[in-house]
Coordinates of C-alpha atoms in Angstrom, one line a residue:
X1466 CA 87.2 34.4 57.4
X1467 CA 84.2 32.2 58.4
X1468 CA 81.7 31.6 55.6
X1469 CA 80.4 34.2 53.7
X1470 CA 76.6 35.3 53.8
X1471 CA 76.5 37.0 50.5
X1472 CA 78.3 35.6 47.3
X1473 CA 78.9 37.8 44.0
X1474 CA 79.7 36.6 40.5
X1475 CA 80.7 39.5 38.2
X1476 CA 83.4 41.7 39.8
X1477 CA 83.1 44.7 37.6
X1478 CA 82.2 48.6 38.9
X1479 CA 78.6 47.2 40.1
X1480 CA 79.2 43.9 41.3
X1481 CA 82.8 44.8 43.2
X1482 CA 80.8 48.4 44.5
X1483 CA 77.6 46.1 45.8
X1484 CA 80.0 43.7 47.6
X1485 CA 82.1 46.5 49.0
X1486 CA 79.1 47.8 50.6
X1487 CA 78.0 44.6 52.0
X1488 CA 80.4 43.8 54.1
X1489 CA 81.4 47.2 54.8
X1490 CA 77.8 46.7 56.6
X1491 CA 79.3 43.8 58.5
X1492 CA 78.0 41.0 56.3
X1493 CA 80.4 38.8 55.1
X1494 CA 81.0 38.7 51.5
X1495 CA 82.7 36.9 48.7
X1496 CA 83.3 37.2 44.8
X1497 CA 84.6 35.8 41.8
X1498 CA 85.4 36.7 38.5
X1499 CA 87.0 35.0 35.9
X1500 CA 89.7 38.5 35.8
X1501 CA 92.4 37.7 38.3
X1502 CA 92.6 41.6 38.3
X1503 CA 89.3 42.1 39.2
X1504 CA 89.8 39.7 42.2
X1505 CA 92.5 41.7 43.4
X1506 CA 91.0 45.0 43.2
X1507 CA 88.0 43.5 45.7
X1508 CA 90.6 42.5 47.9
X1509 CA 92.8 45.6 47.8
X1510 CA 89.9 47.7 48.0
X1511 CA 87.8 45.9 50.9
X1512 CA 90.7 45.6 53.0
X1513 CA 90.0 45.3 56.8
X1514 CA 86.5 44.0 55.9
X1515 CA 84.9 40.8 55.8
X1516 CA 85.0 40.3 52.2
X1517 CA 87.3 37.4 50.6
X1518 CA 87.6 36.1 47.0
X1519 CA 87.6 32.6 44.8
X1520 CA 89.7 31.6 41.8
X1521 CA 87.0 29.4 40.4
X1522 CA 83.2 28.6 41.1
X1523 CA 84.1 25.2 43.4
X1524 CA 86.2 27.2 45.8
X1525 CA 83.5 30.3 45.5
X1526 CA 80.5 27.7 46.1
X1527 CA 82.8 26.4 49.4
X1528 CA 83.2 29.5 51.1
X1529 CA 79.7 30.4 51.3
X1530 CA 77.1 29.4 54.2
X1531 CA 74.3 26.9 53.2
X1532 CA 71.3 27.6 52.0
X1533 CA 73.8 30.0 49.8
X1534 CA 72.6 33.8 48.1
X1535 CA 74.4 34.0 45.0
X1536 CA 74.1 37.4 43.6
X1537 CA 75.2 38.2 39.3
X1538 CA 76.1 41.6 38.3
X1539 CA 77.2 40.5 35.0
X1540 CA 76.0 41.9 31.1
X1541 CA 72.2 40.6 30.3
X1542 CA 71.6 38.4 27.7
X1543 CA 73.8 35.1 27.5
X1544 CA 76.5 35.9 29.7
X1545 CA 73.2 35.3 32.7
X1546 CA 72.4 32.2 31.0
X1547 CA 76.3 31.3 30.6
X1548 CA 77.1 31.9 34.3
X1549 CA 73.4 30.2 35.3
X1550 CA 74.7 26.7 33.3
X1551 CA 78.5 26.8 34.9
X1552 CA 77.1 27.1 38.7
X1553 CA 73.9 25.1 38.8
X1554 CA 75.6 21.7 38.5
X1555 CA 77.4 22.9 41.6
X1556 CA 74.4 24.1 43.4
X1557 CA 72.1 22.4 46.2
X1558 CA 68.5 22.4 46.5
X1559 CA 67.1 25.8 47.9
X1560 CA 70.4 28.1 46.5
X1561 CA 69.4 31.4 45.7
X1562 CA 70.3 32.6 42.6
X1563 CA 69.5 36.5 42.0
X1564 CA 70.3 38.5 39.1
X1565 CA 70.8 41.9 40.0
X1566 CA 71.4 42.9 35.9
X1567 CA 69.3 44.6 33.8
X1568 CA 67.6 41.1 32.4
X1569 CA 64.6 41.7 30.5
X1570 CA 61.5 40.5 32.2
X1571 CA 60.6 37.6 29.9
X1572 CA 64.4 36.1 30.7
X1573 CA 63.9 36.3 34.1
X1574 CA 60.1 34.7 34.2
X1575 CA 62.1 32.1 31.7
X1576 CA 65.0 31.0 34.1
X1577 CA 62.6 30.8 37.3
X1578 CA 60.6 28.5 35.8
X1579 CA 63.8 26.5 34.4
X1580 CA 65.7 26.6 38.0
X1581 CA 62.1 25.7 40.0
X1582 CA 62.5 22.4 38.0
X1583 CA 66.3 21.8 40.2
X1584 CA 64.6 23.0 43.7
X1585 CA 66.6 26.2 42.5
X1586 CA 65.8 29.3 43.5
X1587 CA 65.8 32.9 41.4
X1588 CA 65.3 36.5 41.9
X1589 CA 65.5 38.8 39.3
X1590 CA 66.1 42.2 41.0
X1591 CA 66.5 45.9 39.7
X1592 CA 69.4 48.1 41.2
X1593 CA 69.1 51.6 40.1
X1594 CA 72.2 54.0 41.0
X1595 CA 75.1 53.9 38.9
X1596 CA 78.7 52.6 40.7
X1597 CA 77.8 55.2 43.3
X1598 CA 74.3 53.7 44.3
X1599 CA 76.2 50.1 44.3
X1600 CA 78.6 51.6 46.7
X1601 CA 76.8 54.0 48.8
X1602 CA 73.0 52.7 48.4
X1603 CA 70.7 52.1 45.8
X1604 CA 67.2 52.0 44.9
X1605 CA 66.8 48.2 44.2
X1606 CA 63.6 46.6 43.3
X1607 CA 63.1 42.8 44.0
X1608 CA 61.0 40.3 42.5
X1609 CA 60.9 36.4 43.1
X1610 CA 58.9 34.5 45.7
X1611 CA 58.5 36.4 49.5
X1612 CA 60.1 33.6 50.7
X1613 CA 63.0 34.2 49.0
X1614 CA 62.8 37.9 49.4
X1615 CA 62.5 37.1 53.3
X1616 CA 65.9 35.6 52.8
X1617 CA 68.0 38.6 51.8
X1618 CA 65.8 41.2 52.9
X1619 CA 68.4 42.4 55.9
X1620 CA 71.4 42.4 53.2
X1621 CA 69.1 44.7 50.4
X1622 CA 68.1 47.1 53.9
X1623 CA 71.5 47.6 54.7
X1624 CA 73.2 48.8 51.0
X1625 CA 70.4 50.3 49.7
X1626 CA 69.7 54.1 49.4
X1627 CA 68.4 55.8 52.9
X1628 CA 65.6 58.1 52.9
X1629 CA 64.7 59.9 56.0
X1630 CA 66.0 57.2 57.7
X1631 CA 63.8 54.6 55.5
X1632 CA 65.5 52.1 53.2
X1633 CA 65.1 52.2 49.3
X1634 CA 64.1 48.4 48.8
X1635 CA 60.8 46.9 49.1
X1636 CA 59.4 43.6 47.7
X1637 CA 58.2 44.0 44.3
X1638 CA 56.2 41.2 43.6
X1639 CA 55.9 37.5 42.7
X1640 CA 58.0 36.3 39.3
X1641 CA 59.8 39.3 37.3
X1642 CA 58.1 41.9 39.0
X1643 CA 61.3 43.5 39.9
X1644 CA 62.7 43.6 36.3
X1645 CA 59.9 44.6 35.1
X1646 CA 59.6 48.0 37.8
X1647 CA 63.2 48.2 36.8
X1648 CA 62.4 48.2 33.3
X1649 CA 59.9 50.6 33.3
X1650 CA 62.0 52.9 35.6
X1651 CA 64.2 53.1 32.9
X1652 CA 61.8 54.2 30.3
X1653 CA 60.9 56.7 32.4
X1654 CA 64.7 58.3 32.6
X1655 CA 64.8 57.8 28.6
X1656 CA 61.9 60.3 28.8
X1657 CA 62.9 63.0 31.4
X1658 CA 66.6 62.6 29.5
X1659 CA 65.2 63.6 26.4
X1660 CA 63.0 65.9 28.0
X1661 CA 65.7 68.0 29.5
X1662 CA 67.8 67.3 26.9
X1663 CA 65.0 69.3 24.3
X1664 CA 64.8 72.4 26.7
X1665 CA 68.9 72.4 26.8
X1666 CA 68.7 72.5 23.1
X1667 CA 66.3 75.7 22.8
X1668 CA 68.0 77.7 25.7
X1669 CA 71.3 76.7 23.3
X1670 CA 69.9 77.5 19.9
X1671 CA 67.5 80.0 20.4
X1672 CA 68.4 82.4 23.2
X1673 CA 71.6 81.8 22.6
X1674 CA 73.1 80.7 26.1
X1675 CA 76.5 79.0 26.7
X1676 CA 76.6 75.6 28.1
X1677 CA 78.1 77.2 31.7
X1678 CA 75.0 80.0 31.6
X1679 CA 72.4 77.2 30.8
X1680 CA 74.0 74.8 33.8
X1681 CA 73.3 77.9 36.2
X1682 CA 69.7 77.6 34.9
X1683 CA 69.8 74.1 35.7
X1684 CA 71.3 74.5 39.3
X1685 CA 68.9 77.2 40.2
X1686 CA 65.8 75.0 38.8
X1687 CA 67.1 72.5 41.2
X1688 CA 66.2 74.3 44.0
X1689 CA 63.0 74.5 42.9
X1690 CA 59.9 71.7 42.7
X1691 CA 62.2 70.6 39.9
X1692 CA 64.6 69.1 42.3
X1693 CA 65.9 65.6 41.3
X1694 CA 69.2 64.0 40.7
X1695 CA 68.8 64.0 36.5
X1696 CA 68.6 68.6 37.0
X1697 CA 71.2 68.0 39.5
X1698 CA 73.8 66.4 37.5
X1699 CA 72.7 68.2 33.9
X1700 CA 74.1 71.6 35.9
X1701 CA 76.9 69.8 36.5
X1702 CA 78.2 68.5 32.7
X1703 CA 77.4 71.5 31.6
X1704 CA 79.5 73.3 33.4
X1705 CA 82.3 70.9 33.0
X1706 CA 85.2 72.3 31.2
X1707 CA 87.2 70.3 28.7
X1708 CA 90.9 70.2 30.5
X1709 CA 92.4 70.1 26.7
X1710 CA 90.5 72.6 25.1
X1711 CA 89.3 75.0 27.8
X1712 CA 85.9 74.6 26.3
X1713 CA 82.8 73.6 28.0
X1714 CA 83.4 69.7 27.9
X1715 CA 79.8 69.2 26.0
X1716 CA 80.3 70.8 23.4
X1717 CA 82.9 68.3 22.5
X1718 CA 80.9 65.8 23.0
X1719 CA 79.6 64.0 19.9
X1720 CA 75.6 64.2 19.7
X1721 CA 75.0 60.1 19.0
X1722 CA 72.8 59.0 22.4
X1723 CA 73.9 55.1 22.8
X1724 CA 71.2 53.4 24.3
X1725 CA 71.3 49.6 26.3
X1726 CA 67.1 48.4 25.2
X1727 CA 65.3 49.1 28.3
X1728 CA 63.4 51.5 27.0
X1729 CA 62.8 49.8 23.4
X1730 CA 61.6 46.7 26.0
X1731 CA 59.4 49.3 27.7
X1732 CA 58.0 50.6 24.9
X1733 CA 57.5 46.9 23.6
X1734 CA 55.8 45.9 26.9
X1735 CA 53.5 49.2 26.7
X1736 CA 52.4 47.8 23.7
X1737 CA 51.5 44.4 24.8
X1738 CA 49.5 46.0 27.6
X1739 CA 47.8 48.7 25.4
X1740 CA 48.9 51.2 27.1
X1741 CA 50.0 54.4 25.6
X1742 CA 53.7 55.9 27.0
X1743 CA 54.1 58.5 24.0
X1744 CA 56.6 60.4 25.4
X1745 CA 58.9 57.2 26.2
X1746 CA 58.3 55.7 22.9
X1747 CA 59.8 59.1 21.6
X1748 CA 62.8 59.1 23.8
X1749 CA 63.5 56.0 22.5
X1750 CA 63.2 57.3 18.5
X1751 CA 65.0 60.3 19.7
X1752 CA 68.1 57.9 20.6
X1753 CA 68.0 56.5 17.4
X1754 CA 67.5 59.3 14.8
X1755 CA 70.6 60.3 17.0
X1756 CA 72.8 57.4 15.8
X1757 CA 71.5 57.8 12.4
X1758 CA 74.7 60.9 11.3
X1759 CA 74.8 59.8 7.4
X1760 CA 70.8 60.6 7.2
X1761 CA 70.9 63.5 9.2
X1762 CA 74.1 64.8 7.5
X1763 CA 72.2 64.3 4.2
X1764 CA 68.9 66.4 5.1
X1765 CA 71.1 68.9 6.8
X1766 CA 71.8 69.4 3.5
X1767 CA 68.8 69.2 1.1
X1768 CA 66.9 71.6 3.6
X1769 CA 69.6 73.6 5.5
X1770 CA 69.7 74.4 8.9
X1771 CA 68.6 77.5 9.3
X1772 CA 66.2 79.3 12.2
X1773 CA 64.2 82.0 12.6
X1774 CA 66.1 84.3 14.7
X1775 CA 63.1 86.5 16.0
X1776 CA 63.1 86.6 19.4
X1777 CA 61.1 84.0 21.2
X1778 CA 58.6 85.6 24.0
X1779 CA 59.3 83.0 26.2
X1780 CA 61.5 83.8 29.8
X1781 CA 63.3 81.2 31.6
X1782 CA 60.2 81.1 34.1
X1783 CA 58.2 79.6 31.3
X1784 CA 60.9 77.0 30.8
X1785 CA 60.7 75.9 34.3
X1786 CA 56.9 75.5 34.2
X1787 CA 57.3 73.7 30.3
X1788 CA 59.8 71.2 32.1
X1789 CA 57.7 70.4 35.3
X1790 CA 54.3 70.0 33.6
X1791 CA 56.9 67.3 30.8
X1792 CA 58.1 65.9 34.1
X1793 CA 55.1 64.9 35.9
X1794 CA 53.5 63.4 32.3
X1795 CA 56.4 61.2 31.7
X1796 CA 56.5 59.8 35.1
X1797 CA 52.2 59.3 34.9
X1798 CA 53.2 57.3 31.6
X1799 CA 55.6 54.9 33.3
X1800 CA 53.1 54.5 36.5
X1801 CA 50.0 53.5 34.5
X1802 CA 52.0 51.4 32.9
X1803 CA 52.8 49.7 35.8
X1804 CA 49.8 50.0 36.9
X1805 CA 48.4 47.6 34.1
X1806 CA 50.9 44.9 34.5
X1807 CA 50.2 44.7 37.9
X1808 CA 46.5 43.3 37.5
X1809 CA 47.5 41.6 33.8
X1810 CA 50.7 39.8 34.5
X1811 CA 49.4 39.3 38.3
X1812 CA 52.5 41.3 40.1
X1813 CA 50.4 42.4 42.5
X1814 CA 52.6 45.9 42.5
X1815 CA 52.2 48.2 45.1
X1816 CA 52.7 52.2 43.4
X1817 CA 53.2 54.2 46.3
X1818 CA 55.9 51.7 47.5
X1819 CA 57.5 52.0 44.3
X1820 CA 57.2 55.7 44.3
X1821 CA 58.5 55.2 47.9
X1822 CA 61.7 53.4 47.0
X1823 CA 62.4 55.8 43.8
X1824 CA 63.0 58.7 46.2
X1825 CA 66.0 58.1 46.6
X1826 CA 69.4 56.1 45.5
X1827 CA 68.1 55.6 41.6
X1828 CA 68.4 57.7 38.3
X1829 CA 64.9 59.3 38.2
X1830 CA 64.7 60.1 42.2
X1831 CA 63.0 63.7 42.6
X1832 CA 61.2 65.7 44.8
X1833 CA 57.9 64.7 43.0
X1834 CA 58.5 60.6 44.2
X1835 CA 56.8 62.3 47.3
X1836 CA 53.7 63.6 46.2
X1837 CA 53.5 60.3 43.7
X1838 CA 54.1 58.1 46.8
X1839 CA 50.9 60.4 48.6
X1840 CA 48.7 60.0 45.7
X1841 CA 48.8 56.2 45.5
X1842 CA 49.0 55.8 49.1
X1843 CA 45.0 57.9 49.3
X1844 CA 44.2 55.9 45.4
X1845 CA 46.1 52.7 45.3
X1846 CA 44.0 52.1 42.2
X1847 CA 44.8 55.7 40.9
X1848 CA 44.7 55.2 36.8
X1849 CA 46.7 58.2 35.6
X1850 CA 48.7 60.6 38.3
X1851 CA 47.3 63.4 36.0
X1852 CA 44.4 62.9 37.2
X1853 CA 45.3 63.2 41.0
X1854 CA 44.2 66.7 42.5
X1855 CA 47.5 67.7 43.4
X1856 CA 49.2 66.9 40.2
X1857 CA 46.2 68.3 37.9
X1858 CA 46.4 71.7 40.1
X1859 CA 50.1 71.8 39.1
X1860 CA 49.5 70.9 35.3
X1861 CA 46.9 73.5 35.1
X1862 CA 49.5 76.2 36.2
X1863 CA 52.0 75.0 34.1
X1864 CA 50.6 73.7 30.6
X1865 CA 50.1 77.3 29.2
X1866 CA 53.8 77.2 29.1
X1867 CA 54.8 74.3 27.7
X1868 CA 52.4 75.2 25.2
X1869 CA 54.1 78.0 24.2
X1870 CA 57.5 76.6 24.6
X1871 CA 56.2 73.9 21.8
X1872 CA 55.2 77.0 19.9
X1873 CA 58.5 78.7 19.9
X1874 CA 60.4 75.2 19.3
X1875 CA 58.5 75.0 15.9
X1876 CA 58.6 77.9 14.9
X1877 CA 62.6 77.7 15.4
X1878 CA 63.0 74.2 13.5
X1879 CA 63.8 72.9 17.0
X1880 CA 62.7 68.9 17.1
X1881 CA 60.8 68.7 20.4
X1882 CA 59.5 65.4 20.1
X1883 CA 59.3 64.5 23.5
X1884 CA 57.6 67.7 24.9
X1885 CA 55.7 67.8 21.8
X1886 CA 54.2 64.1 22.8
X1887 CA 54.1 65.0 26.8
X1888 CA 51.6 67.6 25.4
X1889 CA 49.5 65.3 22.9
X1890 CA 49.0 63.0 25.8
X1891 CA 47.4 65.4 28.0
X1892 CA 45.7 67.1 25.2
X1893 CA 44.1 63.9 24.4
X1894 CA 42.8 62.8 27.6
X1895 CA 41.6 65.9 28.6
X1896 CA 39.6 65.9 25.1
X1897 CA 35.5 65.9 24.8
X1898 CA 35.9 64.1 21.7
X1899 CA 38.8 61.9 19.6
X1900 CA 38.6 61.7 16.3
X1901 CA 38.7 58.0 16.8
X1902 CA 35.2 57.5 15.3
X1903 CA 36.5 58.3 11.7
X1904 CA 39.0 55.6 12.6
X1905 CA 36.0 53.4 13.3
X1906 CA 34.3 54.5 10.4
X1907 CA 37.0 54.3 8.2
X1908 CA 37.5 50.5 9.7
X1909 CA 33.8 49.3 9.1
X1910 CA 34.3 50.6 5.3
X1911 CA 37.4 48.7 3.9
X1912 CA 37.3 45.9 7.0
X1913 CA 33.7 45.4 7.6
X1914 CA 34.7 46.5 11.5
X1915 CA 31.6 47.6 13.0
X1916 CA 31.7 49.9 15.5
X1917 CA 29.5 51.2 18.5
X1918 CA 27.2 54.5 17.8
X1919 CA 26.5 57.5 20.4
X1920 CA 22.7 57.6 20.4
X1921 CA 22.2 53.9 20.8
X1922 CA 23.4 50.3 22.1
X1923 CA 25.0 47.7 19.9
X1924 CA 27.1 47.1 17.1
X1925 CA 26.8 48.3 13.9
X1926 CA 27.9 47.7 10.4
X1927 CA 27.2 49.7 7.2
X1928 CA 26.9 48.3 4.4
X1929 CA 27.1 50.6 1.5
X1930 CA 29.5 53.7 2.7
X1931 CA 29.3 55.0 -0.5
X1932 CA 25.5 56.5 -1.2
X1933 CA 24.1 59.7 0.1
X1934 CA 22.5 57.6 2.6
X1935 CA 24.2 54.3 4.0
X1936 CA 22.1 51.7 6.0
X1937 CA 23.3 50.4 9.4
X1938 CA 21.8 47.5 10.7

C-alpha cells in the first residue's frame, strides 16, 4: 500500500471503527496499537481496503505521507500525555497531532501550547456517536488552528454523520474549542438522561407500568416533537428481555449510574463562567447519590419507602408535554453556556453550526437541533433559546404539565431533581422579582457588601442593620 493519509494510535472500538471508516471512504489509513490483537482485528476487519498496520511507532511514523495527520483515540488523562511524549521525538515540524478523546479542555489548551514550542501541531477534537458513529458517521467537533482544520477537513467530511445530504463536522474554533463544544454536549446528555430517566421512574412507580408497556410509551413519543436518538433507544432497553431470566433486561440491571467527568467538567466550567446549568449540575448529583448504596440502604431504612398510592391525575399526554418543556430547558442550559465561552475564552463559536452538526451522528441529536439551528441562525447572539419565539410558544403549552408532573412526583416521594431544577430555571427567569435583595441585604449586614437600591443610583452601605431605622449613605 502506498503511504497512508490518515494515521491512528489507539486501536480499540473507536479508534479501529474511525479508521475502518476512513478508508472504507477511499483514504488510506494506518494504525497501531501496542495489542498485537488489536492490530489484527484492523486487518482482518478492513480487508480489501486501503488500511495497513505498524508494530511499533518508527514503522507507523514511516508509512505515513509527510506533513503526517496523526489521529489518538486512546483514554484521557495520561495515557494522551504518554502517547504525546513516545511520538514527538519521532515527529517533524508541521505533524499534526489530534486527539479525538474526550480530553478535558484545559489539557488540550495545555499540550497546544507545549507542541507549538516543537513547530508541532494539535487538534483537540470531539466525536460524538458511540462505536456506531465511529463506524458509520459521527457528529465530531474540531478545534485547533483553521489551518490545521483546512488539513483534515476532506477526511472529517467523509466519516462523519450525513444529514440531508450535509456532513456533521464543522470548525469549532481556535484552541480547545472543540473539547470544550464536546464537553458541554455531554453535560447536556447527563441532563436529558436523567430527565428521561425521572419520567421512566414515575410511569414505573406510580402508575404502575411494566418496563415493556413504558418502552411503547417511549416509541410512540418518538414519533412525536420528542423525536431524538436518547427516546429512541430508551424504547428499546426497555423492552429488552433478559435471555436468562425472561424478565425485562432492566430490571436486572443494578441502579448505580457510572459516570466518565464530562459533566462534573461541565458543571465546573459553568461555574467559572457564571453561568447557571441547574439541571446539568443535578444530573451530575443524580449519578452520584446513585453510587452512594450504603447511604441510600441506610435511609431506606430510617424513613421507609413507602408512597402514596392515590391516583395521580396526570395522563400520559401530560408526560409528553412534562418531557419536552425538560428537553428544550436542558439543551438552552448547555447553549448559553456555550454561548459565554465563546466571547470569554475567545472561541469565536458559531451556535447554529453547532446545533447544525448535533442533528445528527451524536448522543443528544433530536428533532429540536432544527429549530435550535433556526433560532441562532435569525439571533446569532440569542442569550437563552427560552427566550426564542418559537421555543417560548412551545414552553407555554407545555409548562402547565411539567408543573403538575413535579406535583404528583412529590407528593409520591419520587426524587425528581432534574425536572424539578428544569422548572426552577424557568420559574426564575421568567420572575418580576428574586429574592436576591435579601441576599444583598443579608451580605451588606455581616460583610459590609453594599449593594445597589431600586429608587436610585449608586452603591450603598448600611451601617447599623439593627435599629428601627438604619442609615444608608
Amino acid at each position: 500500500m502506498k503511504q497512508a493519509h490518515f494515521g491512528m494510535i489507539g486501536l480499540g472500538t473507536m479508534g479501529r471503527n474511525f479508521l475502518l471508516n476512513v478508508a472504507e471512504h477511499g483514504i488510506a489509513g494506518v494504525g497501531y496499537d501496542l495489542d498485537a490483537a488489536k492490530r489484527e482485528l484492523l486487518l482482518k476487519e478492513g480487508d480489501g481496503m486501503p488500511v495497513d498496520v505498524a508494530k511499533d511507532i518508527p514503522e507507523f511514523l514511516s508509512k505515513l505521507a509527510s506533513p503526517r495527520n496523526i489521529m489518538l483515540l486512546v483514554p484521557a488523562g495520561k495515557i494522551v500525555d504518554a502517547v504525546i511524549g513516545d511520538l514527538t521525538p519521532h515527529l517533524d515540524p508541521d505533524d499534526l497531532i489530534i486527539d479525538g478523546g474526550n480530553s478535558h479542555f484545559t489539557d488540550t489548551d495545555r499540550r497546544i501550547a507545549e507542541l507549538s514550542e516543537k513547530n508541532i501541531g494539535f487538534m483537540g477534537i470531539g466525536v460524538s456517536g458511540g462505536e456506531e458513529g465511529a463506524r458509520h458517521g459521527a457528529s465530531i467537533m474540531p478545534g485547533g488552528t483553521k489551518q490545521h482544520y483546512d488539513r483534515v477537513e476532506d477526511v472529517l467530511k467523509a466519516v462523519s454523520a450525513k444529514v440531508d445530504g450535509e456532513p456533521c463536522v464543522a470548525y469549532m474554533g481556535q484552541g480547545s474549542a472543540g473539547h470544550f463544544v464536546k464537553m458541554v454536549h455531554n453535560g447536556i446528555e447527563y441532563g436529558l438522561m436523567q430527565i428521561i430517566g425521572e419520567t421512566y421512574d414515575y410511569l414505573r412507580r406510580v402508575k404502575g407500568k411494566t418496563a415493556g408497556e413504558i418502552g411503547d410509551i417511549f416509541a410512540e413519543w418518538n414519533t412525536t416533537e420528542l423525536n431524538s436518538f436518547l427516546v429512541e433507544i430508551t424504547a428499546i432497553v426497555l423492552r429488552k428481555k433478559d435471555a436468562e431470566t425472561g424478565k425485562f433486561l432492566v430490571d436486572e440491571v443494578l441502579d448505580e449510574a457510572g459516570q466518565k467527568g464530562t459533566g462534573k467538567w461541565t458543571s465546573q466550567a459553568a461555574m467559572d463562567l457564571g453561568i447557571p446549568i441547574p439541571t446539568i449540575d443535578s444530573a451530575v448529583s443524580m449519578r452520584q447519590i446513585s453510587a452512594i448504596r450504603s447511604v441510600r440502604d441506610a435511609a431506606g431504612e430510617v424513613f421507609g419507602k413507602d408512597l402514596d398510592d392515590r391516583e395521580s391525575a396526570i395522563g400520559i399526554d401530560d408526560l409528553q408535554k412534562a418531557l419536552t418543556s425538560a428537553f428544550i430547558i436542558t439543551y438552552a442550559q448547555g447553549m448559553s453556556l456555550l454561548q459565554a465561552a465563546s466571547t470569554e475564552l475567545e472561541y469565536g463559536l458559531d451556535l447554529a453550526e453547532i446545533a447544525k452538526i448535533w442533528r445528527g451522528g451524536c448522543i443528544i441529536r433530536s428533532a429540536m437541533l432544527e429549530e435550535m439551528r433556526k433560532a441562532f441562525s435569525d439571533a446569532p447572539n440569542l442569550e437563552n433559546l427560552i427566550i426564542d419565539a418559537q421555543f417560548a410558544d412551545v414552553l407555554k403549552r407545555n409548562i402547565p404539565s411539567l408543573r403538575k408532573l413535579i406535583t404528583a412526583c412529590t407528593r409520591h416521594g419520587i426524587p425528581a431533581l432534574c425536572l424539578s431544577s428544569a422548572l426552577s430555571y424557568f420559574d426564575a427567569f421568567r420572575a418580576e422579582k428574586l429574592p436576591a435583595n435579601l441576599i444583598q441585604a443579608q451580605r451588606d449586614f455581616f460583610g459590609a457588601h453594599t449593594y445597589k437600591r431600586i429608587d436610585k443610583e449608586g452603591i450603598f452601605h448600611t451601617a447599623d442593620w439593627e435599629t428601627a431605622e438604619g442609615t444608608g449613605a
